[in-house]
Amino acid sequence: MERYSRQEVKFYTTVEIADLQKEVDELSRKYRELDFKIQEKNWSTDVLDI
């Protein structure tokens, strides 16, 4: 059974964290804006009695 020390193990970045964080931030902003519009419609729409 082979064992490796910390100096032998190499880590390589496979995703660009900064780019991914920007995308998450943008999607979060869009979600908040959509949620705000939905809530606005909920408060400004009258329910009809049928």
Short mmCIF file of N, CA, C and O in Angstrom, two decimals:
data_model
loop_
_atom_site.label_atom_id
_atom_site.label_comp_id
_atom_site.label_asym_id
_atom_site.label_seq_id
_atom_site.Cartn_x
_atom_site.Cartn_y
_atom_site.Cartn_z
N MET A 1 0.85 -1.18 0.00
CA MET A 1 0.00 0.00 0.00
C MET A 1 0.90 1.25 0.00
O MET A 1 1.76 1.38 0.85
N GLU A 2 0.68 2.13 -0.95
CA GLU A 2 1.49 3.34 -1.04
C GLU A 2 0.86 4.48 -0.24
O GLU A 2 -0.35 4.61 -0.19
N ARG A 3 1.71 5.28 0.34
CA ARG A 3 1.24 6.46 1.06
C ARG A 3 1.94 7.68 0.48
O ARG A 3 3.10 7.61 0.08
N TYR A 4 1.22 8.79 0.47
CA TYR A 4 1.77 10.01 -0.09
C TYR A 4 1.83 11.08 0.98
O TYR A 4 0.92 11.22 1.79
N SER A 5 2.88 11.87 0.97
CA SER A 5 2.98 12.98 1.91
C SER A 5 2.27 14.20 1.31
O SER A 5 1.93 14.23 0.13
N ARG A 6 2.10 15.20 2.12
CA ARG A 6 1.42 16.42 1.63
C ARG A 6 2.20 17.09 0.51
O ARG A 6 1.64 17.74 -0.36
N GLN A 7 3.50 16.96 0.52
CA GLN A 7 4.31 17.59 -0.52
C GLN A 7 4.13 16.89 -1.87
O GLN A 7 4.34 17.48 -2.92
N GLU A 8 3.75 15.65 -1.84
CA GLU A 8 3.60 14.89 -3.09
C GLU A 8 2.23 15.07 -3.73
O GLU A 8 2.08 14.88 -4.93
N VAL A 9 1.24 15.41 -2.93
CA VAL A 9 -0.12 15.55 -3.46
C VAL A 9 -0.28 16.94 -4.05
O VAL A 9 0.01 17.95 -3.40
N LYS A 10 -0.71 16.99 -5.29
CA LYS A 10 -0.90 18.27 -5.98
C LYS A 10 -2.38 18.52 -6.19
O LYS A 10 -3.14 17.63 -6.53
N PHE A 11 -2.79 19.77 -5.96
CA PHE A 11 -4.16 20.17 -6.20
C PHE A 11 -4.18 21.16 -7.35
O PHE A 11 -3.36 22.08 -7.40
N TYR A 12 -5.11 20.95 -8.24
CA TYR A 12 -5.26 21.83 -9.39
C TYR A 12 -6.66 22.41 -9.39
O TYR A 12 -7.63 21.67 -9.20
N THR A 13 -6.77 23.69 -9.60
CA THR A 13 -8.07 24.34 -9.66
C THR A 13 -8.76 23.91 -10.95
O THR A 13 -8.20 24.05 -12.04
N THR A 14 -9.98 23.40 -10.81
CA THR A 14 -10.73 22.99 -11.99
C THR A 14 -11.86 23.95 -12.31
O THR A 14 -12.44 23.89 -13.38
N VAL A 15 -12.16 24.83 -11.37
CA VAL A 15 -13.20 25.83 -11.59
C VAL A 15 -12.65 27.19 -11.18
O VAL A 15 -11.89 27.29 -10.23
N GLU A 16 -13.03 28.20 -11.93
CA GLU A 16 -12.61 29.55 -11.58
C GLU A 16 -13.59 30.10 -10.54
O GLU A 16 -14.74 30.42 -10.85
N ILE A 17 -13.15 30.16 -9.30
CA ILE A 17 -14.02 30.53 -8.19
C ILE A 17 -14.55 31.95 -8.36
O ILE A 17 -15.73 32.21 -8.14
N ALA A 18 -13.72 32.89 -8.76
CA ALA A 18 -14.15 34.28 -8.91
C ALA A 18 -15.27 34.38 -9.95
O ALA A 18 -16.27 35.07 -9.74
N ASP A 19 -15.10 33.70 -11.08
CA ASP A 19 -16.13 33.73 -12.13
C ASP A 19 -17.42 33.08 -11.64
O ASP A 19 -18.51 33.59 -11.90
N LEU A 20 -17.29 31.97 -10.95
CA LEU A 20 -18.46 31.27 -10.42
C LEU A 20 -19.19 32.14 -9.40
O LEU A 20 -20.41 32.21 -9.40
N GLN A 21 -18.44 32.84 -8.54
CA GLN A 21 -19.05 33.70 -7.53
C GLN A 21 -19.80 34.86 -8.19
O GLN A 21 -20.88 35.24 -7.76
N LYS A 22 -19.23 35.43 -9.27
CA LYS A 22 -19.91 36.51 -9.99
C LYS A 22 -21.23 36.01 -10.57
O LYS A 22 -22.25 36.70 -10.53
N GLU A 23 -21.22 34.80 -11.12
CA GLU A 23 -22.42 34.22 -11.70
C GLU A 23 -23.48 33.98 -10.61
O GLU A 23 -24.66 34.29 -10.80
N VAL A 24 -23.05 33.46 -9.47
CA VAL A 24 -23.98 33.22 -8.36
C VAL A 24 -24.57 34.55 -7.87
O VAL A 24 -25.77 34.65 -7.61
N ASP A 25 -23.73 35.58 -7.75
CA ASP A 25 -24.21 36.89 -7.32
C ASP A 25 -25.24 37.46 -8.29
O ASP A 25 -26.25 38.01 -7.88
N GLU A 26 -24.97 37.32 -9.58
CA GLU A 26 -25.90 37.83 -10.60
C GLU A 26 -27.22 37.08 -10.55
O GLU A 26 -28.31 37.68 -10.61
N LEU A 27 -27.17 35.77 -10.44
CA LEU A 27 -28.40 34.97 -10.36
C LEU A 27 -29.18 35.30 -9.08
O LEU A 27 -30.41 35.36 -9.11
N SER A 28 -28.48 35.52 -8.00
CA SER A 28 -29.14 35.90 -6.74
C SER A 28 -29.85 37.23 -6.88
O SER A 28 -30.97 37.41 -6.39
N ARG A 29 -29.19 38.19 -7.53
CA ARG A 29 -29.80 39.50 -7.75
C ARG A 29 -31.07 39.37 -8.59
O ARG A 29 -32.11 39.94 -8.27
N LYS A 30 -30.99 38.58 -9.68
CA LYS A 30 -32.16 38.38 -10.53
C LYS A 30 -33.29 37.70 -9.78
O LYS A 30 -34.46 38.05 -9.95
N TYR A 31 -32.95 36.75 -8.93
CA TYR A 31 -33.97 36.06 -8.13
C TYR A 31 -34.66 37.05 -7.18
O TYR A 31 -35.88 37.05 -7.06
N ARG A 32 -33.88 37.90 -6.52
CA ARG A 32 -34.47 38.89 -5.59
C ARG A 32 -35.38 39.85 -6.34
O ARG A 32 -36.47 40.20 -5.85
N GLU A 33 -34.97 40.29 -7.53
CA GLU A 33 -35.80 41.20 -8.32
C GLU A 33 -37.10 40.52 -8.73
O GLU A 33 -38.18 41.13 -8.65
N LEU A 34 -37.04 39.28 -9.17
CA LEU A 34 -38.24 38.54 -9.55
C LEU A 34 -39.15 38.33 -8.35
O LEU A 34 -40.36 38.53 -8.44
N ASP A 35 -38.58 37.98 -7.22
CA ASP A 35 -39.37 37.78 -6.01
C ASP A 35 -40.06 39.08 -5.60
O ASP A 35 -41.23 39.07 -5.21
N PHE A 36 -39.35 40.19 -5.72
CA PHE A 36 -39.94 41.49 -5.40
C PHE A 36 -41.13 41.78 -6.31
O PHE A 36 -42.19 42.22 -5.85
N LYS A 37 -40.99 41.52 -7.60
CA LYS A 37 -42.08 41.76 -8.55
C LYS A 37 -43.28 40.88 -8.23
O LYS A 37 -44.44 41.33 -8.31
N ILE A 38 -43.04 39.63 -7.88
CA ILE A 38 -44.14 38.72 -7.53
C ILE A 38 -44.85 39.22 -6.27
O ILE A 38 -46.09 39.26 -6.24
N GLN A 39 -44.08 39.60 -5.27
CA GLN A 39 -44.70 40.10 -4.03
C GLN A 39 -45.49 41.39 -4.29
O GLN A 39 -46.56 41.60 -3.73
N GLU A 40 -44.95 42.24 -5.15
CA GLU A 40 -45.63 43.49 -5.50
C GLU A 40 -46.99 43.19 -6.15
O GLU A 40 -48.00 43.80 -5.81
N LYS A 41 -47.01 42.22 -7.07
CA LYS A 41 -48.26 41.83 -7.72
C LYS A 41 -49.23 41.23 -6.71
O LYS A 41 -50.44 41.47 -6.77
N ASN A 42 -48.72 40.43 -5.78
CA ASN A 42 -49.58 39.83 -4.76
C ASN A 42 -50.28 40.91 -3.93
O ASN A 42 -51.46 40.77 -3.59
N TRP A 43 -49.56 41.97 -3.61
CA TRP A 43 -50.15 43.02 -2.78
C TRP A 43 -51.05 43.97 -3.58
O TRP A 43 -51.96 44.58 -3.03
N SER A 44 -50.83 44.07 -4.87
CA SER A 44 -51.61 45.04 -5.67
C SER A 44 -52.78 44.39 -6.41
O SER A 44 -53.55 45.10 -7.05
N THR A 45 -52.93 43.09 -6.31
CA THR A 45 -54.01 42.40 -7.02
C THR A 45 -55.13 42.06 -6.05
O THR A 45 -54.88 41.52 -4.98
N ASP A 46 -56.35 42.40 -6.45
CA ASP A 46 -57.50 42.08 -5.62
C ASP A 46 -57.97 40.67 -5.92
O ASP A 46 -57.99 40.23 -7.09
N VAL A 47 -58.39 39.98 -4.89
CA VAL A 47 -58.92 38.63 -5.06
C VAL A 47 -60.41 38.77 -5.41
O VAL A 47 -61.14 39.53 -4.78
N LEU A 48 -60.83 38.04 -6.41
CA LEU A 48 -62.23 38.10 -6.83
C LEU A 48 -63.05 37.08 -6.06
O LEU A 48 -62.63 35.93 -5.88
N ASP A 49 -64.20 37.49 -5.59
CA ASP A 49 -65.14 36.56 -4.95
C ASP A 49 -66.02 35.98 -6.03
O ASP A 49 -66.73 36.69 -6.73
N ILE A 50 -65.97 34.68 -6.17
CA ILE A 50 -66.78 34.04 -7.20
C ILE A 50 -67.86 33.21 -6.54
O ILE A 50 -67.75 32.57 -5.59
#
